[in-house]
mmCIF file of C-alpha atoms in Angstrom:
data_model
loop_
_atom_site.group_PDB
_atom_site.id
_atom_site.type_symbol
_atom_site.label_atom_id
_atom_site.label_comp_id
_atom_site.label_asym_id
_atom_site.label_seq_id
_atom_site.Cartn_x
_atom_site.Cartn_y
_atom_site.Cartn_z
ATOM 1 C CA UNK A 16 -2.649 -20.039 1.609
ATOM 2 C CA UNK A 17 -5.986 -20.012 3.008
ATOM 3 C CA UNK A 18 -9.210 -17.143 2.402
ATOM 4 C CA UNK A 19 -8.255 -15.878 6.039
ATOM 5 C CA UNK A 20 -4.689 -15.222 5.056
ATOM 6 C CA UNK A 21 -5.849 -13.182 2.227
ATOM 7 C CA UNK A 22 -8.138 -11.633 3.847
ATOM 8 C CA UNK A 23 -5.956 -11.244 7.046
ATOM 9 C CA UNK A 24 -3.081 -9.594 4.623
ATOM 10 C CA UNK A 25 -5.991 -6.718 3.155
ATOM 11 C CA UNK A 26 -6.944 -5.662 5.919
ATOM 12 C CA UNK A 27 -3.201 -5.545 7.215
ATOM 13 C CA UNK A 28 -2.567 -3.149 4.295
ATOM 14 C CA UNK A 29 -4.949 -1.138 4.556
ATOM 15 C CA UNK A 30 -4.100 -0.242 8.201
ATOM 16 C CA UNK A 31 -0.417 -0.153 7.240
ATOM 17 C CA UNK A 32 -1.326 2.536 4.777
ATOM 18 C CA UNK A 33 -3.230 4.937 6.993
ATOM 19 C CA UNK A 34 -1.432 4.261 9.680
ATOM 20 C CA UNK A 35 1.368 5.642 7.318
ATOM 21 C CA UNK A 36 -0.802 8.610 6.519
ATOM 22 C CA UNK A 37 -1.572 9.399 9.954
ATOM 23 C CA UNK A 38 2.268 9.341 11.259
ATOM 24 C CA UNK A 39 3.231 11.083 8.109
ATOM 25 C CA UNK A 40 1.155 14.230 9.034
ATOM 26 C CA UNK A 41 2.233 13.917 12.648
ATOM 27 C CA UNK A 42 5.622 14.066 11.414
ATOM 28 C CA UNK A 43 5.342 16.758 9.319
ATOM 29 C CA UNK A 44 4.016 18.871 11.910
ATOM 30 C CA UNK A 45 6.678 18.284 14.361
ATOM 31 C CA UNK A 46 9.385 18.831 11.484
ATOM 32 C CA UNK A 47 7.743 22.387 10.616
ATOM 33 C CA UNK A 48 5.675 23.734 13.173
ATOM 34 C CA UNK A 49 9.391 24.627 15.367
ATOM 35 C CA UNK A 50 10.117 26.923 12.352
ATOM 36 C CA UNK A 51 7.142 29.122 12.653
ATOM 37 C CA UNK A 52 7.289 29.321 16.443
ATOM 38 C CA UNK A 53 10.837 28.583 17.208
ATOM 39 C CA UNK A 54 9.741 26.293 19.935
ATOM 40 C CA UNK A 55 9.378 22.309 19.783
ATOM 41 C CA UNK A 56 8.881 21.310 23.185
ATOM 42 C CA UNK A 57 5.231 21.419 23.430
ATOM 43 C CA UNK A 58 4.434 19.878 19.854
ATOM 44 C CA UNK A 59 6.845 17.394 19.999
ATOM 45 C CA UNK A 60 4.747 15.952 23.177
ATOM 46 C CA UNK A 61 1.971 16.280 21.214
ATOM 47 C CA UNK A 62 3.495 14.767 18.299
ATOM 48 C CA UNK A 63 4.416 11.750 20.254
ATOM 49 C CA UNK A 64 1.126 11.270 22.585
ATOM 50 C CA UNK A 65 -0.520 11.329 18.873
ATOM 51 C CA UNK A 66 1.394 8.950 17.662
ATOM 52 C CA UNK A 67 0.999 6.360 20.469
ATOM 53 C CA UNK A 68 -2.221 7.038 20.387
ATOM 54 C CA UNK A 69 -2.952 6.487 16.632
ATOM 55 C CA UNK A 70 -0.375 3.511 16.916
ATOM 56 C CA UNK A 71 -2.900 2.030 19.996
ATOM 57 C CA UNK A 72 -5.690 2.644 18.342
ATOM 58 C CA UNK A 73 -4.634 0.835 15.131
ATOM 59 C CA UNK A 74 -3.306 -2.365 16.908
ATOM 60 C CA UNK A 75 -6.640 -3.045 18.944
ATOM 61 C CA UNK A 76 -8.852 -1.737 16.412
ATOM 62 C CA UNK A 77 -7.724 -3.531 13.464
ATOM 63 C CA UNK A 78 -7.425 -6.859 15.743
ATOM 64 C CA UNK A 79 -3.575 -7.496 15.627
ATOM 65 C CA UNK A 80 -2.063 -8.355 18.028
ATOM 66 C CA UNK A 81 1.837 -8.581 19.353
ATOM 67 C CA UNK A 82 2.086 -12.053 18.389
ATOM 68 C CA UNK A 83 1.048 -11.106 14.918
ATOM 69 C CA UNK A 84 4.277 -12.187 12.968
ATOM 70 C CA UNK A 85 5.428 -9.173 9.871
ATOM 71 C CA UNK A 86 6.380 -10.021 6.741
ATOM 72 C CA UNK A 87 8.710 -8.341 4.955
ATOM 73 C CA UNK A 88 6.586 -9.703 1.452
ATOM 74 C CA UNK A 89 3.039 -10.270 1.135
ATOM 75 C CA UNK A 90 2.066 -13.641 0.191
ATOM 76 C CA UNK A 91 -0.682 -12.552 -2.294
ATOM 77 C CA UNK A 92 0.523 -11.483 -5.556
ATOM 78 C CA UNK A 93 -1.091 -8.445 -6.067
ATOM 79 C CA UNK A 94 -0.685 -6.890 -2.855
ATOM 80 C CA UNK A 95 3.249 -8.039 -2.892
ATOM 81 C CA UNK A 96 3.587 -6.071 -6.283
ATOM 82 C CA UNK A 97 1.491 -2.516 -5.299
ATOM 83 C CA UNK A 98 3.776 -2.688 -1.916
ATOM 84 C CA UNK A 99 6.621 -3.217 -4.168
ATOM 85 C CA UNK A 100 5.664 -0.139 -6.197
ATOM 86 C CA UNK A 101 4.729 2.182 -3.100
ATOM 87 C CA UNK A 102 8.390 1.784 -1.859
ATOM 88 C CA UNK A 103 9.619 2.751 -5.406
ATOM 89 C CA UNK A 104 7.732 5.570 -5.088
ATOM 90 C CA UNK A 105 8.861 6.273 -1.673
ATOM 91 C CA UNK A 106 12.768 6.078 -3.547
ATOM 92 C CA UNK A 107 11.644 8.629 -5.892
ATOM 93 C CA UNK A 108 9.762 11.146 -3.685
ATOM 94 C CA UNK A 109 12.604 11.376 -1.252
ATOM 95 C CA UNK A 110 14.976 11.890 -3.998
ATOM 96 C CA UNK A 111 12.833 14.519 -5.167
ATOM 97 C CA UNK A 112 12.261 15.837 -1.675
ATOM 98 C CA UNK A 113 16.430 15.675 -0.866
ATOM 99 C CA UNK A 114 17.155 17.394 -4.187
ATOM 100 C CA UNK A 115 14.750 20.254 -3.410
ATOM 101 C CA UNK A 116 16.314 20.683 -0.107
ATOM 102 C CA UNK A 117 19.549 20.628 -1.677
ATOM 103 C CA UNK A 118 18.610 23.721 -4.110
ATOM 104 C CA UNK A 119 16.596 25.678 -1.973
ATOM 105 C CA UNK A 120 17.367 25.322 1.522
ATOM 106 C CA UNK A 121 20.601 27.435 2.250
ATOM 107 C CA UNK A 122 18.226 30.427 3.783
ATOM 108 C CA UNK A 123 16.965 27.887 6.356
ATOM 109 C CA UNK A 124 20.342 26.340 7.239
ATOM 110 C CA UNK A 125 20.665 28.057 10.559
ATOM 111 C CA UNK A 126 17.237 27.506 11.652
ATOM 112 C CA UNK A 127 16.534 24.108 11.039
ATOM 113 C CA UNK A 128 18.358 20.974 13.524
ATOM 114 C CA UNK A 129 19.155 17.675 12.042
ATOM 115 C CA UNK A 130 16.313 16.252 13.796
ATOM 116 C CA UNK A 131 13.711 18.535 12.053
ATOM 117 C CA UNK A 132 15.357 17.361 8.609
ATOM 118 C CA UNK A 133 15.214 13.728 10.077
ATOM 119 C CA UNK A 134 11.752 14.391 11.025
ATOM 120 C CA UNK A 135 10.814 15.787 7.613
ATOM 121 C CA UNK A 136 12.366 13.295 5.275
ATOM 122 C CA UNK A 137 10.694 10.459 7.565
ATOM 123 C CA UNK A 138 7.151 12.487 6.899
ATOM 124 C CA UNK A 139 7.538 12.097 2.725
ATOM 125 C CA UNK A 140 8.217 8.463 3.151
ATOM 126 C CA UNK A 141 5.669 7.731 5.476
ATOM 127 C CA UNK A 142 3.074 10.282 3.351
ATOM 128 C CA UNK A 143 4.144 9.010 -0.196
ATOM 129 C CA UNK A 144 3.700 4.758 0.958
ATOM 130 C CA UNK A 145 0.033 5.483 2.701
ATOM 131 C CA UNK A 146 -0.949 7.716 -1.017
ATOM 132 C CA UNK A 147 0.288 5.182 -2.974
ATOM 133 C CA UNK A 148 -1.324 2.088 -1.295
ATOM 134 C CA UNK A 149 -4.556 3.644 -0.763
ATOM 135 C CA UNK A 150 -4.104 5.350 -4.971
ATOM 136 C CA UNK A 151 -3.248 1.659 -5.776
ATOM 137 C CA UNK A 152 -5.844 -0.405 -4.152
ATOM 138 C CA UNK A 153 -8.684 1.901 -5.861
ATOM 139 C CA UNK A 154 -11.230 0.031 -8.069
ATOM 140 C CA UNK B 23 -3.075 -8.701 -23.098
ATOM 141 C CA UNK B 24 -6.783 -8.646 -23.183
ATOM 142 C CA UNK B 25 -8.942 -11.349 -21.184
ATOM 143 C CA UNK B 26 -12.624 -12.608 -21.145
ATOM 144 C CA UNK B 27 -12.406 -13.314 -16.721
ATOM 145 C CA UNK B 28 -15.375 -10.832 -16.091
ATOM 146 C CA UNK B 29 -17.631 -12.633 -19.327
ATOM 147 C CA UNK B 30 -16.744 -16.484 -17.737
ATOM 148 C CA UNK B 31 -17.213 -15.313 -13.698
ATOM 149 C CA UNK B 32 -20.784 -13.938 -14.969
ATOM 150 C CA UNK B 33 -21.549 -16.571 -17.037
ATOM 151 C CA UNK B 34 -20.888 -18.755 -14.103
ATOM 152 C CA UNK B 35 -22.694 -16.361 -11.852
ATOM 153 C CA UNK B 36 -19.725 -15.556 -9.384
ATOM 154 C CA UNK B 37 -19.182 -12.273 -7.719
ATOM 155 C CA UNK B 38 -15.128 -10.888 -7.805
ATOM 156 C CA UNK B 39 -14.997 -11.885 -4.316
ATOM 157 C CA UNK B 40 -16.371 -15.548 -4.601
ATOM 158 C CA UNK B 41 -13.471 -16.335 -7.459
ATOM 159 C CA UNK B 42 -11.490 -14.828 -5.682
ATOM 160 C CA UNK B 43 -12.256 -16.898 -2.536
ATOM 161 C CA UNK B 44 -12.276 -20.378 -5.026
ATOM 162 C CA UNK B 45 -8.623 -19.677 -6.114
ATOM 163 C CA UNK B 46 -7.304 -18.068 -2.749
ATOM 164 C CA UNK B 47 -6.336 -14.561 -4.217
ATOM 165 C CA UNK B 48 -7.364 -11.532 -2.911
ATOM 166 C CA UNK B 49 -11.067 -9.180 -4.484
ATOM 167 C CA UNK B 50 -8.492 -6.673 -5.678
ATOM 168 C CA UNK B 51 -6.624 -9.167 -7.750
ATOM 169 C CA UNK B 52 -9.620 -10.459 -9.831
ATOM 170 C CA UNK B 53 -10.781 -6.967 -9.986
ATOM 171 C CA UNK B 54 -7.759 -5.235 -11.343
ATOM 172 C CA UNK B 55 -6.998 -8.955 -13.899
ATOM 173 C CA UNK B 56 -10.327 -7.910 -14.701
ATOM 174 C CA UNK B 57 -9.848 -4.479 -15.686
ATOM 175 C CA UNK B 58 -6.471 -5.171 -17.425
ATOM 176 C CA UNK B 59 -4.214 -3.020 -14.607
ATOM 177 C CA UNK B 60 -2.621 -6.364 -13.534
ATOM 178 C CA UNK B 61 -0.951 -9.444 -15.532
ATOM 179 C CA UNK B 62 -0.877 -12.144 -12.776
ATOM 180 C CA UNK B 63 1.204 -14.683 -12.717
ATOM 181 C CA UNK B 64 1.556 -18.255 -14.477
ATOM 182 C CA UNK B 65 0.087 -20.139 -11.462
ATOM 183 C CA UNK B 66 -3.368 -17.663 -10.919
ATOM 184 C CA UNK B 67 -3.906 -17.934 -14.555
ATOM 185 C CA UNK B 68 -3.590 -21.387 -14.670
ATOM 186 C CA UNK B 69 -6.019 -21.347 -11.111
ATOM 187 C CA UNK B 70 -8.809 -19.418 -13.015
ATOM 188 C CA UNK B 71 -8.756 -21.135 -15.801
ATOM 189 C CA UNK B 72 -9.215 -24.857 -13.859
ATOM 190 C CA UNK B 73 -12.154 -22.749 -11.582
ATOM 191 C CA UNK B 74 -14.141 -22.331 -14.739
ATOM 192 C CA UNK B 75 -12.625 -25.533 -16.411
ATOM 193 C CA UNK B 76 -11.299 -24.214 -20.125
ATOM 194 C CA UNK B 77 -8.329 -23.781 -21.152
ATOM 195 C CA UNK B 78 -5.804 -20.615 -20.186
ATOM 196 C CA UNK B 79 -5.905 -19.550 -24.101
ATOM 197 C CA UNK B 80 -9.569 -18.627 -23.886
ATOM 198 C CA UNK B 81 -9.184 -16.524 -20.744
ATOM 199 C CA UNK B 82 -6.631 -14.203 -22.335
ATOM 200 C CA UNK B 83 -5.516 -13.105 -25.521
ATOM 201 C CA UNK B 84 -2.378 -11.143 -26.842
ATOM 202 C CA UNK B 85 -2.764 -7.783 -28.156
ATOM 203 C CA UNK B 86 -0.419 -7.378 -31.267
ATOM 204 C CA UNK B 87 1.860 -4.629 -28.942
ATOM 205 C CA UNK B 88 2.886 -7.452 -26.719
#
């Protein structure tokens, strides 16, 4: 594997991870914001013009392109094994998160749709994998 | 596992990023090896240890706990 590989695959991860961040947050606005103003409609636009534009900004910033091929592994070792870890700690937050839901969320039932919950489990995975890339890839 | 990387890439006046560069890792790889957060694998050991040409037993030692 050649130096621009490597080099190719950090900077990769580094996007990936505050990329992450960034939709996590947008996420979790959308999935909570509709409970404090029992209206969605104009966040949700919001939510999704942020997105695109975060996901635009990313692409042609950070120099991929379409053709850029994803891996499901990175070749380097190290940055295979702190991915590996960030989606075990993705596991374990949403359990966490799903379990908390499941104790404490009967007083919300009525007021919260399926797509909030989606919304909202979608944010901790997204949020937990950008924290624990960026926590990981400290010096 | 302890191991001496940081003492021989000095010695040899190479920067984290220039090793890495010679054996086709990634900075962070040599840096965390380095500071003992990550046991790499047969095949970088065995790539570090050609880069500064001794052998892998001088690079890293066993702690008793392992």
């Amino acid at each position: 594997m050649s130096n621009h590989d490597i080099k190719n695959e950090e900077k990769f991860m580094g996007q990936n991870a505050w990329f992450s961040l960034f939709m996590g947050v947008t996420l979790l606005i959308i999935s909570v914001y509709p409970l404090l103003t029992q209206t969605s409609a104009p966040l949700l636009f919001f939510g999704t013009a942020a997105f695109l534009g975060s996901f635009c900004m990313f692409v042609i910033r950070g120099g991929f392109t379409w053709k850029m091929k994803y891996h499901l592994t990175y070749k380097d070792e190290y940055l295979n094994t702190i991915d590996t870890i960030a989606y075990k700690h993705v596991v374990l937050g949403l359990l966490f998160s799903m379990g908390g839901v499941y104790l404490f969320s009967d007083d919300l039932a009525l007021e919260v749709s399926h797509t909030m919950m989606a919304s909202f489990y979608l944010a901790v995975m997204c949020l937990i994998y950008g924290v624990s890339i960026l926590w990981q890839s400290k010096d | 596992m302890q191991n001496n990387i940081a003492k021989f890439r000095k010695e040899a006046g190479l920067s984290q990023q220039e090793l890495a560069d010679a054996i086709s890792v990634s900075r962070k790889t040599i840096s965390t090896v380095e500071t003992n957060r990550f046991t790499p694998s047969v095949i970088i050991a065995l790539k570090i240890a050609a880069n500064f040409n001794v052998p892998v037993e001088s690079l890293f030692i066993l702690d008793e706990a392992d």
